[in-house]
Amino acid sequence: MKINKVVLKNIGPHEDLQVELQSGMIGVLGANGAGKSTFINATYAALTNDFSRFGGTKADVIKNDCGKARSFITLQGEHRGQSFELTRHLRPNKNELVIEGNGKTRVFTKANEVNEAVESELNVNKLVIDKYVFVNQWDMFSFLSQTASERAKTFQYLCGTSEASKIHKACLDYSNRRTGEMLVDNSADLEASIEECTTRMADLKKECLDAKSQMIGEAEIEEFRALLARKDVADAALEQVVKYDELIETTGNDIARHLQQSAEFTIMAATCEQELQQIEDDDLYQAVKQWDSNQIRDILSNLEDVRLDRHAALESLSILDVKFQDVQLVPDSDFASNRVQTTRRVELEYDQQQLHIRRHEQQQLELMLRQGHEQSCTQCGQMVTEEYLADKREEFKSDALAIATLSASVETRSDLYAAQSEYVATSKRLNDLLSSYKQREEDLLSTLPEGSGVAGEDQLEAASDRLDLHAQVSSALKLNQETLGKLETKAARAQGGLEKLMSSRDEHQVCVDDQPEFDDVISASDAIDKQALLSRTYVGSHGAWVEAKKSRSRTRKTLKKLKLRIVKDVKINSLTKTVLAAGDLFHWNSLPKTVSQANMEMMVDDINENLGLFDNPFYVEASSDLTFLAYFPGKPPVKASQLSGGQKVILAIAFRAALDRVFGHDVGMMFLDEPTAGLDADNVTYFHDALQQLASKVSGDRQLVVITHVQSLGGVFDQLVEIQKG
């Protein structure tokens, strides 16, 4: 994940804070009380919906003097090729997440939907975010106080094996359902294990006695340690001298490059000034310099649109004339006179009524003919004769022909009147449009600038282009002048840094000159190494003896219980064996542990490499339960949680940097709030050098944000953000 922008509206001391973040090393500087911690806590709250780091409720986070104005936190960023915008509103209380990518936009507004989408779509795990990504100044070494299960859970998530335990449990559950409780008679193996432990205990006890007899006195060892300490100081100073020589050379090259670039931008600025003068001396520019080029182009564009619309109306009118050609060919006497039209429409209505009446009569006649002569007349009551029906049949045929003729006449005249009405209305509308387009064209032409002697559309387009060119050259001149000033400032700053580097180099050279004799160093190193080896041998052998003793005791108890409850073997089918094998693979002691150990080895190597950047006497290792142990020369290891405050801070910084290097491709970012708290002046200097080393490790879109009030750290960051009170 990468965060591009953070917006705080009425949050804490900030009324309207907007911070854009780049990739790489980012420093956020400001005095105490300026709101730096508010910035990092707000970013954390937006991602997790947890405002506890502010030390109060949501209402306490809102700016005191903002009245009833809106209060919200917005994060803009990108993740796996998608852009997102996450907003947490404190007033009014609501949430919103918008994700864009893959050709679609998704919007989440419900609180639970937003929280689930942040976790699933943006890969935000609150445990990792809380303990490893956002590190407050009072929580730099919280990882040292975690329980073994908490450390294992977090590290499994970072290593991508967090689902292994679920798979292991599912396999065990299936196996238990299939086989029930099974006991295996391995008493012979247990008895052999007891004998092996007894033998090993004897060997280990002898190793302890041999190692203890060869160890020398502590006073002599301390003298050797003091001599090696002088050698380490001299070696470190020599390394720093070499580093300063490289920095001095680099800084000198930077100064030369800045000066060269300054000369180039001076020439570019002069060229822009000459070009501007040529444009301003042009008669056309003088005539139109008070105009707006965009306005001129809008007028020309609108004029072209009107002409296109008029052309379309003319085409529509032509099509209309073709479509209603038959209507236009009707003699004028039929449509010229309103009186004639009215008369003919009355006639049409009369014929329509007659057609309706005659059709009704025809239906009655048809009904009578179908019933036949066995019926009585509806008028007189007499029976209808066959002769009467024959007459009515002839009448029916004659009326049917007349009705068909009348119907065709009515339909034809109705269609003719409808087409004529449509033609007249459409023709009038199109003529009105042509008149309006003509008027719009005249109106647009009347708005063209006057008084300059420029006429015609071609000249206006040329004038607009000339105005645009003048604006572009003016902007380029301003940019070159600004860049020239920045380069001069960088050159001056680099010159000051060069002087400081040369002074620091001279100080380290004094330590290099105080280096002890080579032979004395070799002898002291050999003695200490031998003493450390003997000490480790004694401690390791004694510990192994204790573990062997405990193992023998446990095995004896197991053997005693086993002999009381031996049962026959049951057959396990092939599927159950396969499931058990899969369960063993995903057990913590198998695949997950292998993956975790591999990553932990990389972590430990990187931590010790980072510790070497500070003036400290210890290195660390990690045990099987992810407990960090610190090793001091000639002393037994101690838990990292037992280190002094300053040593814990140094270890925490080294740990966070190693975590970012090993797992930064998944997390993508890290926020450190006042990491120098608890460090003395010398270690602050070493931390400055450590950040310079870290800068080369932070690559791609990864972000390392450091919140600090130490101004001397500003020079190591790729981006510097200053937050001030108010």
XYZ file of C-alpha atoms in Angstrom:
726
model
C 0.000 0.000 0.000
C 1.081 3.576 -0.690
C -0.531 6.682 0.847
C -0.380 9.687 -1.494
C -2.261 12.316 0.528
C -3.552 12.867 4.078
C -6.250 15.507 4.769
C -7.232 16.552 8.330
C -10.233 18.842 8.658
C -10.788 20.213 12.179
C -8.782 17.395 13.823
C -6.874 18.196 17.042
C -4.941 21.462 16.535
C -5.356 21.346 12.726
C -8.114 23.306 10.998
C -7.171 22.250 7.460
C -3.993 20.165 7.111
C -3.174 18.605 3.727
C 0.023 16.554 3.376
C 1.109 14.887 0.126
C 3.472 11.942 0.615
C 5.996 10.629 -1.897
C 7.814 7.298 -1.955
C 11.004 6.650 0.009
C 12.254 8.302 3.220
C 9.869 10.991 4.495
C 10.635 13.258 7.438
C 7.878 15.103 9.315
C 9.496 17.900 11.350
C 7.994 20.261 13.859
C 8.335 21.617 17.355
C 6.725 19.897 20.342
C 2.987 20.600 20.365
C 2.819 21.387 16.632
C 0.555 18.390 15.942
C 2.980 15.823 14.537
C 1.596 13.008 16.686
C -1.933 14.085 15.714
C -0.948 13.586 12.052
C 0.317 10.000 12.589
C -2.527 9.058 14.992
C -5.130 10.347 12.510
C -3.591 8.275 9.702
C -3.695 5.198 11.974
C -7.330 5.912 12.977
C -8.436 6.237 9.333
C -7.001 2.800 8.455
C -8.220 0.950 11.588
C -11.271 2.998 12.737
C -9.575 3.012 16.162
C -9.252 6.435 17.828
C -7.811 5.159 21.128
C -4.372 6.599 20.365
C -5.787 10.091 20.854
C -6.404 9.252 24.513
C -10.131 10.070 24.488
C -13.393 9.706 22.603
C -14.112 10.738 19.029
C -15.644 13.961 20.329
C -12.317 14.841 22.013
C -10.502 14.536 18.654
C -12.563 17.340 17.025
C -10.906 20.799 17.055
C -12.147 22.741 20.079
C -12.910 26.093 18.428
C -14.391 24.852 15.130
C -17.992 25.224 16.246
C -20.336 22.929 14.316
C -18.127 22.707 11.217
C -17.415 19.344 9.568
C -14.615 17.196 10.953
C -13.066 14.328 8.985
C -9.896 12.410 8.024
C -9.244 11.473 4.386
C -6.549 9.168 2.977
C -5.836 8.987 -0.754
C -3.556 6.267 -2.044
C -3.060 3.200 -4.207
C -2.842 -0.552 -3.650
C -2.129 -3.333 -6.156
C -2.883 -1.177 -9.215
C -6.051 0.350 -7.734
C -6.588 3.849 -6.349
C -8.632 4.458 -3.206
C -10.030 7.281 -1.092
C -10.937 6.504 2.530
C -12.799 9.075 4.658
C -13.682 8.813 8.361
C -16.187 11.524 9.303
C -16.306 12.485 12.970
C -19.024 15.071 12.446
C -21.343 13.961 10.980
C -20.460 10.392 12.013
C -20.104 8.321 8.821
C -17.554 6.400 6.744
C -16.844 6.155 3.023
C -14.411 4.109 0.903
C -14.104 4.522 -2.870
C -11.916 2.041 -4.834
C -11.221 2.525 -8.549
C -9.451 0.046 -10.794
C -9.928 -2.657 -13.415
C -12.380 -0.402 -15.285
C -14.906 -0.059 -12.432
C -15.620 2.010 -9.326
C -16.763 0.493 -6.023
C -18.236 2.563 -3.183
C -18.675 1.397 0.446
C -20.640 3.534 2.919
C -21.824 1.264 5.733
C -19.413 1.136 8.698
C -19.023 -2.672 8.735
C -18.681 -2.795 4.928
C -15.961 -0.113 4.995
C -13.995 -1.914 7.747
C -14.254 -5.281 5.941
C -13.220 -3.731 2.602
C -10.207 -1.983 4.202
C -9.034 -5.355 5.533
C -9.821 -7.488 2.455
C -9.262 -5.024 -0.419
C -6.404 -2.897 1.048
C -4.737 -5.751 3.042
C -4.841 -3.834 6.346
C -4.365 -6.184 9.328
C -4.953 -4.300 12.582
C -2.491 -6.447 14.570
C 0.346 -5.741 12.124
C -0.641 -2.073 11.710
C -0.830 -1.564 15.492
C 2.387 -3.302 16.519
C 4.708 -2.952 13.546
C 3.647 -0.207 11.118
C 2.522 2.726 13.317
C 5.029 2.928 16.144
C 4.386 5.626 18.781
C 7.199 7.193 20.756
C 6.040 5.366 23.911
C 5.593 2.024 22.101
C 8.872 1.603 20.213
C 9.727 -1.711 21.878
C 6.247 -3.153 22.584
C 7.158 -6.231 20.532
C 9.549 -7.217 23.340
C 6.687 -7.535 25.830
C 4.409 -9.676 23.635
C 3.639 -13.213 24.716
C 5.073 -16.100 22.728
C 1.640 -16.876 21.243
C 1.149 -13.214 20.214
C 4.589 -13.116 18.556
C 3.930 -16.424 16.782
C 0.497 -15.253 15.555
C 1.875 -11.969 14.206
C 4.919 -13.589 12.596
C 2.758 -16.287 10.972
C 0.657 -13.516 9.401
C 3.761 -11.720 8.101
C 5.145 -14.995 6.705
C 1.846 -15.898 5.058
C 1.351 -19.117 7.111
C -1.452 -17.896 9.387
C -3.909 -20.396 7.866
C -1.615 -23.396 8.525
C -2.888 -23.996 12.078
C -6.500 -24.122 10.798
C -5.543 -26.723 8.199
C -3.640 -28.728 10.854
C -6.632 -28.706 13.248
C -9.062 -29.708 10.493
C -6.840 -32.704 9.640
C -6.626 -33.744 13.294
C -10.391 -33.447 13.763
C -10.975 -35.635 10.722
C -8.453 -38.198 11.944
C -10.016 -38.311 15.420
C -13.467 -38.888 13.949
C -12.098 -41.757 11.861
C -9.975 -43.587 14.403
C -11.024 -42.496 17.889
C -8.405 -42.839 20.609
C -5.513 -45.043 19.568
C -2.522 -46.155 21.549
C 0.668 -47.591 20.086
C 2.818 -50.040 21.984
C 6.187 -48.304 21.788
C 7.432 -49.369 25.220
C 10.648 -50.771 23.713
C 11.413 -47.404 22.098
C 10.718 -45.623 25.376
C 13.068 -47.930 27.313
C 15.777 -47.347 24.707
C 15.209 -43.586 24.999
C 15.645 -43.781 28.803
C 18.951 -45.616 28.378
C 20.099 -43.108 25.753
C 19.305 -40.169 28.072
C 21.275 -41.783 30.922
C 24.339 -42.246 28.708
C 24.098 -38.720 27.333
C 23.825 -37.252 30.848
C 27.165 -38.853 31.787
C 28.882 -37.496 28.651
C 27.481 -34.003 29.183
C 28.597 -33.896 32.823
C 32.168 -34.714 31.738
C 32.042 -31.916 29.100
C 30.958 -29.408 31.774
C 33.882 -30.340 34.065
C 36.447 -30.174 31.226
C 35.261 -26.732 30.065
C 35.203 -25.297 33.604
C 38.782 -26.451 34.334
C 40.194 -24.597 31.243
C 38.543 -21.195 31.943
C 40.815 -18.268 33.067
C 40.206 -15.409 35.559
C 37.693 -12.622 34.989
C 40.251 -9.834 35.656
C 42.485 -10.997 32.797
C 39.495 -11.278 30.514
C 38.480 -7.686 31.303
C 41.961 -6.433 30.250
C 41.594 -8.274 26.963
C 38.118 -6.800 26.479
C 39.407 -3.253 27.062
C 42.127 -3.779 24.444
C 39.587 -5.111 21.910
C 37.261 -2.228 22.704
C 40.049 0.197 21.688
C 40.499 -1.818 18.487
C 36.745 -1.729 17.774
C 36.661 2.029 18.301
C 39.592 2.482 15.935
C 38.034 0.172 13.307
C 34.732 1.992 13.538
C 36.504 5.332 13.229
C 38.423 4.059 10.186
C 35.167 2.940 8.594
C 33.711 6.356 9.240
C 36.798 8.055 7.750
C 36.368 6.016 4.551
C 32.665 6.840 4.515
C 33.382 10.542 5.012
C 35.933 10.467 2.167
C 33.222 9.015 -0.101
C 30.698 11.600 1.075
C 33.193 14.422 0.573
C 33.793 13.265 -2.995
C 30.052 12.886 -3.626
C 29.282 16.305 -2.147
C 31.996 17.913 -4.288
C 30.487 16.295 -7.375
C 27.052 17.546 -6.320
C 28.358 21.102 -5.992
C 29.906 20.934 -9.465
C 26.705 19.470 -10.908
C 24.577 22.204 -9.287
C 26.854 24.905 -10.677
C 26.743 23.342 -14.154
C 22.942 23.136 -14.018
C 22.771 26.751 -12.812
C 24.727 27.861 -15.892
C 22.419 25.828 -18.173
C 19.258 27.299 -16.638
C 20.753 30.816 -16.910
C 21.145 30.292 -20.664
C 17.593 28.864 -20.922
C 16.170 31.883 -19.067
C 18.001 34.290 -21.399
C 16.650 32.399 -24.434
C 13.102 32.674 -23.050
C 13.546 36.421 -22.499
C 14.704 36.876 -26.123
C 11.746 34.861 -27.432
C 9.335 36.903 -25.286
C 10.785 40.127 -26.667
C 10.339 38.895 -30.257
C 6.695 37.994 -29.581
C 5.950 41.316 -27.864
C 7.505 43.289 -30.736
C 5.131 41.593 -33.208
C 2.307 43.857 -34.458
C -0.285 41.108 -34.209
C 0.542 40.484 -30.530
C 0.363 44.194 -29.726
C -3.057 44.324 -31.351
C -4.533 41.430 -29.379
C -2.494 41.264 -26.112
C -5.490 42.542 -24.092
C -7.719 39.728 -25.402
C -8.444 36.282 -23.931
C -7.332 33.558 -26.385
C -9.733 31.008 -24.889
C -12.661 33.417 -25.390
C -11.745 33.898 -29.064
C -11.527 30.133 -29.626
C -14.887 29.614 -27.868
C -16.516 32.156 -30.236
C -15.034 30.474 -33.319
C -16.068 27.039 -32.055
C -19.633 28.182 -31.347
C -19.813 29.839 -34.779
C -18.824 26.568 -36.447
C -21.426 24.668 -34.374
C -24.195 27.101 -35.449
C -23.262 26.682 -39.127
C -23.306 22.908 -38.784
C -26.730 23.090 -37.092
C -28.074 25.325 -39.906
C -26.779 22.910 -42.525
C -28.510 20.031 -40.713
C -31.809 22.012 -40.650
C -31.584 22.653 -44.399
C -31.010 18.948 -45.025
C -34.012 18.112 -42.819
C -36.184 20.586 -44.796
C -35.105 18.985 -48.078
C -35.931 15.528 -46.757
C -39.342 16.834 -45.600
C -40.172 18.167 -49.072
C -39.345 14.792 -50.619
C -41.330 12.874 -48.011
C -44.516 14.971 -48.453
C -44.240 15.530 -52.204
C -47.779 14.144 -52.754
C -49.227 16.626 -50.254
C -47.561 19.525 -52.074
C -49.026 18.369 -55.417
C -52.643 18.723 -54.191
C -54.368 21.657 -56.009
C -54.277 24.927 -54.122
C -58.069 25.100 -54.175
C -58.143 22.246 -51.682
C -55.988 23.990 -49.031
C -55.706 27.684 -49.962
C -59.059 28.717 -48.540
C -59.912 28.243 -44.887
C -63.581 28.159 -45.841
C -62.994 25.358 -48.313
C -60.947 23.478 -45.754
C -63.617 23.874 -43.110
C -66.327 22.698 -45.516
C -64.347 19.638 -46.539
C -63.571 18.739 -42.893
C -67.308 19.011 -42.035
C -68.072 16.768 -44.982
C -65.460 14.287 -43.778
C -66.952 14.232 -40.277
C -70.481 13.746 -41.758
C -69.276 10.856 -43.929
C -67.555 9.299 -40.863
C -70.862 9.407 -38.960
C -72.811 7.957 -41.912
C -70.221 5.209 -42.239
C -70.699 4.303 -38.586
C -74.559 4.241 -38.938
C -74.570 2.151 -42.133
C -72.080 -0.345 -40.628
C -74.384 -0.728 -37.632
C -77.430 -1.277 -39.925
C -75.414 -3.742 -41.972
C -74.585 -5.696 -38.781
C -78.320 -5.862 -37.864
C -79.229 -7.004 -41.384
C -76.521 -9.637 -41.296
C -77.853 -10.915 -37.959
C -81.374 -11.205 -39.368
C -80.157 -13.070 -42.462
C -78.278 -15.588 -40.288
C -81.417 -16.331 -38.211
C -83.503 -17.194 -41.363
C -87.253 -17.090 -41.922
C -88.185 -18.708 -38.622
C -88.385 -15.388 -36.780
C -90.835 -12.595 -36.208
C -90.474 -8.989 -37.250
C -89.372 -6.695 -34.439
C -91.799 -3.981 -35.745
C -95.057 -5.768 -36.567
C -94.638 -9.172 -34.963
C -95.397 -11.134 -38.137
C -93.284 -14.074 -39.309
C -90.565 -13.218 -41.813
C -91.047 -14.876 -45.219
C -88.421 -16.349 -47.521
C -89.248 -13.801 -50.244
C -88.603 -10.947 -47.782
C -85.228 -12.465 -46.875
C -84.238 -12.754 -50.542
C -84.856 -9.021 -51.025
C -82.811 -8.247 -47.920
C -79.925 -10.347 -49.206
C -79.759 -8.282 -52.377
C -79.946 -5.117 -50.272
C -77.102 -6.460 -48.045
C -74.839 -6.989 -51.085
C -75.567 -3.504 -52.476
C -74.980 -1.810 -49.092
C -71.714 -3.726 -48.519
C -70.300 -2.350 -51.799
C -71.394 1.205 -50.926
C -69.974 0.943 -47.389
C -66.585 -0.272 -48.736
C -66.443 2.639 -51.210
C -67.367 5.159 -48.501
C -64.819 3.658 -46.046
C -61.992 3.933 -48.602
C -62.917 7.565 -49.302
C -63.022 8.482 -45.599
C -59.667 6.751 -44.883
C -57.948 8.420 -47.845
C -59.166 11.914 -46.944
C -58.237 11.385 -43.248
C -54.678 10.372 -44.166
C -54.398 13.321 -46.555
C -55.479 15.867 -43.929
C -53.119 14.326 -41.290
C -50.138 14.387 -43.692
C -50.922 17.974 -44.690
C -51.051 19.077 -41.040
C -47.773 17.312 -40.241
C -46.066 18.865 -43.275
C -47.198 22.413 -42.415
C -46.139 22.112 -38.743
C -42.736 20.549 -39.475
C -41.963 22.965 -42.287
C -42.780 25.923 -40.030
C -40.566 24.546 -37.232
C -37.583 24.039 -39.565
C -37.953 27.525 -41.068
C -38.074 28.963 -37.558
C -34.845 27.057 -36.724
C -33.118 28.446 -39.825
C -34.085 31.959 -38.792
C -32.814 31.381 -35.236
C -29.493 29.934 -36.491
C -29.030 32.950 -38.749
C -29.654 35.273 -35.793
C -27.260 33.282 -33.538
C -24.545 33.527 -36.196
C -25.022 37.294 -36.398
C -24.932 37.551 -32.587
C -21.682 35.572 -32.366
C -19.997 37.653 -35.063
C -21.031 40.827 -33.236
C -19.166 39.642 -30.084
C -15.783 39.412 -31.840
C -13.226 41.929 -30.474
C -13.165 45.281 -32.220
C -10.751 48.139 -32.618
C -7.607 46.159 -33.394
C -7.767 45.983 -37.147
C -7.945 42.170 -36.990
C -10.648 40.673 -39.122
C -11.516 37.228 -40.300
C -11.517 33.870 -38.621
C -8.014 32.940 -39.852
C -6.502 36.077 -38.280
C -8.374 35.424 -35.040
C -7.006 31.873 -34.853
C -3.485 33.197 -35.478
C -3.985 35.833 -32.739
C -5.159 33.164 -30.293
C -2.097 31.018 -31.062
C 0.189 34.042 -30.529
C -1.368 34.709 -27.097
C -0.969 31.030 -26.107
C 2.694 31.048 -27.174
C 3.374 34.178 -25.104
C 1.799 32.535 -22.028
C 3.825 29.336 -22.507
C 7.143 31.187 -22.891
C 6.355 33.387 -19.865
C 5.626 30.278 -17.777
C 8.861 28.643 -18.949
C 10.841 31.764 -18.018
C 9.337 31.808 -14.521
C 10.041 28.090 -14.043
C 13.669 28.485 -15.172
C 14.185 31.415 -12.794
C 12.696 29.458 -9.879
C 14.832 26.400 -10.687
C 17.933 28.584 -10.888
C 17.266 29.908 -7.394
C 16.776 26.381 -6.011
C 20.021 25.173 -7.598
C 21.951 28.071 -6.089
C 20.451 27.266 -2.686
C 21.362 23.553 -3.056
C 24.921 24.463 -4.041
C 25.285 26.712 -0.968
C 23.800 24.051 1.296
C 26.094 21.380 -0.179
C 29.122 23.628 0.388
C 28.181 23.988 4.060
C 27.722 20.212 4.353
C 31.141 19.662 2.777
C 32.798 21.743 5.457
C 31.025 19.809 8.243
C 32.021 16.479 6.666
C 35.682 17.471 6.542
C 35.565 18.552 10.191
C 33.938 15.243 11.284
C 36.519 13.280 9.298
C 39.366 14.937 11.168
C 37.745 13.998 14.497
C 37.487 10.304 13.521
C 41.084 10.281 12.224
C 42.281 10.925 15.808
C 40.682 7.641 16.930
C 42.244 5.796 13.998
C 45.725 6.974 15.033
C 45.161 5.567 18.581
C 44.941 1.949 17.319
C 46.669 -0.765 19.498
C 49.390 -3.131 18.255
C 48.271 -5.901 15.922
C 49.876 -8.761 17.885
C 48.286 -7.632 21.153
C 44.888 -7.530 19.467
C 45.295 -11.053 18.056
C 46.302 -12.476 21.430
C 43.418 -10.769 23.239
C 40.914 -11.888 20.609
C 42.089 -15.520 20.763
C 41.869 -15.531 24.557
C 38.373 -14.065 24.621
C 37.157 -16.378 21.851
C 38.485 -19.410 23.744
C 36.874 -18.177 26.979
C 33.551 -17.569 25.179
C 33.715 -21.017 23.571
C 34.388 -22.670 26.928
C 31.584 -20.656 28.523
C 29.112 -21.611 25.787
C 30.264 -25.224 26.009
C 29.701 -25.263 29.762
C 26.332 -23.483 29.583
C 25.186 -25.552 26.614
C 26.312 -28.854 28.090
C 24.757 -28.072 31.471
C 21.498 -27.026 29.819
C 21.516 -30.142 27.665
C 22.171 -32.252 30.807
C 19.146 -30.672 32.522
C 16.957 -31.238 29.434
C 18.173 -34.864 29.170
C 17.309 -35.401 32.822
C 13.827 -33.917 32.328
C 13.342 -35.978 29.162
C 14.301 -39.188 31.033
C 11.818 -38.383 33.776
C 9.036 -37.657 31.303
C 9.798 -40.819 29.341
C 9.654 -42.936 32.514
C 6.217 -41.491 33.374
C 5.004 -42.087 29.824
C 6.274 -45.686 29.930
C 4.510 -46.314 33.233
C 1.186 -44.999 31.856
C 1.629 -46.851 28.576
C 2.102 -50.208 30.297
C -1.241 -49.680 32.085
C -3.206 -48.877 28.891
C -1.801 -50.871 26.011
C -4.412 -51.601 23.387
C -4.381 -53.339 20.076
C -3.552 -51.467 16.919
C -6.423 -50.525 14.639
C -6.185 -50.320 10.929
C -6.114 -46.851 9.486
C -7.274 -46.508 5.915
C -5.208 -44.726 3.272
C -7.330 -41.585 3.368
C -6.772 -41.125 7.102
C -3.022 -41.612 6.635
C -3.008 -38.973 3.927
C -4.919 -36.552 6.154
C -2.539 -37.136 9.054
C 0.452 -36.549 6.776
C -1.071 -33.275 5.603
C -1.775 -32.289 9.205
C 1.845 -32.945 10.171
C 3.030 -30.834 7.245
C 1.018 -27.817 8.408
C 1.881 -28.228 12.117
C 3.833 -25.345 13.607
C 6.910 -27.561 13.936
C 6.919 -28.358 10.208
C 6.180 -26.049 7.242
C 5.115 -22.889 9.176
C 8.103 -23.194 11.504
C 10.469 -23.749 8.569
C 9.120 -20.653 6.795
C 9.193 -18.575 10.009
C 12.757 -19.676 10.840
C 13.954 -18.781 7.345
C 12.427 -15.312 7.593
C 13.579 -14.911 11.202
C 17.169 -15.705 10.142
C 16.995 -12.921 7.558
C 15.447 -10.640 10.210
C 18.187 -11.411 12.764
C 20.966 -10.855 10.196
C 19.482 -7.506 9.186
C 18.891 -6.488 12.839
C 22.553 -7.159 13.734
C 23.666 -5.300 10.603
C 21.584 -2.291 11.713
C 22.888 -2.574 15.300
C 26.383 -2.159 13.900
C 25.461 1.388 12.880
C 25.136 2.323 16.564
C 27.710 2.423 19.351
C 26.489 -0.627 21.275
C 28.278 -3.759 22.624
C 25.710 -6.503 21.917
C 24.189 -8.582 19.147
C 20.894 -10.535 19.186
C 19.558 -13.959 18.316
C 15.993 -15.266 18.243
C 14.933 -18.447 20.051
C 12.385 -20.975 18.759
C 9.502 -19.122 20.479
C 10.577 -15.844 18.828
C 12.110 -14.502 22.041
C 15.002 -12.101 21.364
C 18.199 -12.747 23.347
C 21.008 -10.175 23.638
C 24.654 -11.372 23.749
C 27.350 -9.241 25.405
C 31.040 -10.230 25.137
C 31.989 -12.738 27.852
C 28.528 -12.751 29.503
C 25.557 -15.129 29.420
C 22.730 -14.027 27.110
C 19.875 -11.943 28.519
C 16.327 -11.390 27.287
C 15.973 -8.273 25.158
C 13.156 -7.116 27.436
C 15.788 -6.777 30.245
C 17.974 -4.280 28.335
C 18.340 -0.673 29.455
C 16.028 1.999 28.081
C 18.558 3.356 25.569
C 19.546 -0.168 24.456
C 15.861 -1.047 23.927
C 15.408 2.035 21.728
C 18.455 1.095 19.611
C 17.189 -2.499 19.258
C 13.668 -1.239 18.411
C 15.015 0.984 15.613
C 17.124 -1.853 14.228
C 14.127 -4.232 14.475
C 11.745 -1.838 12.676
C 14.234 -1.254 9.878
C 14.777 -5.008 9.442
C 11.025 -5.625 9.469
C 10.547 -3.068 6.683
C 13.282 -4.694 4.603
C 12.069 -8.309 4.983
C 8.289 -7.733 4.874
C 8.026 -4.245 3.379
C 6.828 -5.650 0.040
C 3.609 -6.729 1.826
C 3.162 -3.831 4.246
C 4.561 -1.078 2.033
C 4.954 1.574 4.706
C 6.117 2.319 8.254
C 5.538 5.294 10.568
C 8.015 6.002 13.412
C 6.948 8.633 15.970
C 9.977 10.274 17.673
C 12.304 7.229 17.328
C 15.209 9.204 18.866
C 13.442 9.549 22.229
C 15.734 8.012 24.871
C 18.913 8.329 22.761
C 21.898 10.407 23.854
C 23.633 12.899 21.534
C 26.140 10.342 20.189
C 23.472 7.768 19.376
C 21.339 10.457 17.696
C 24.327 10.979 15.387
C 24.556 7.244 14.782
C 20.809 7.190 14.098
C 21.395 9.927 11.499
C 23.939 7.656 9.802
C 21.554 4.684 10.124
C 18.805 6.578 8.310
C 21.246 7.297 5.480
C 21.873 3.562 5.216
C 18.153 2.825 5.357
C 17.531 5.257 2.500
C 19.287 2.861 0.126
C 17.053 -0.021 1.297
C 13.716 1.753 0.891
C 12.914 1.179 -2.785
C 9.934 1.224 -5.132
C 6.734 2.721 -3.729
C 7.615 1.846 -0.124
C 7.368 4.623 2.430
C 9.236 5.138 5.714
C 7.819 8.143 7.600
C 9.793 9.466 10.575
C 8.137 11.972 12.964
C 10.794 14.015 14.773
C 11.659 17.421 16.196
C 15.429 16.895 15.624
C 16.291 19.390 12.886
C 19.672 17.789 12.158
C 17.949 14.729 10.670
C 16.331 16.766 7.874
C 19.130 16.209 5.354
C 18.671 12.392 5.110
C 15.079 12.386 3.848
C 13.817 12.176 0.247
C 10.861 14.380 1.246
C 10.637 16.843 4.118
C 7.274 17.926 5.596
C 7.269 20.722 8.192
C 4.277 21.039 10.548
C 3.950 24.290 12.471
C 1.637 25.396 15.272
C -1.540 26.974 13.962
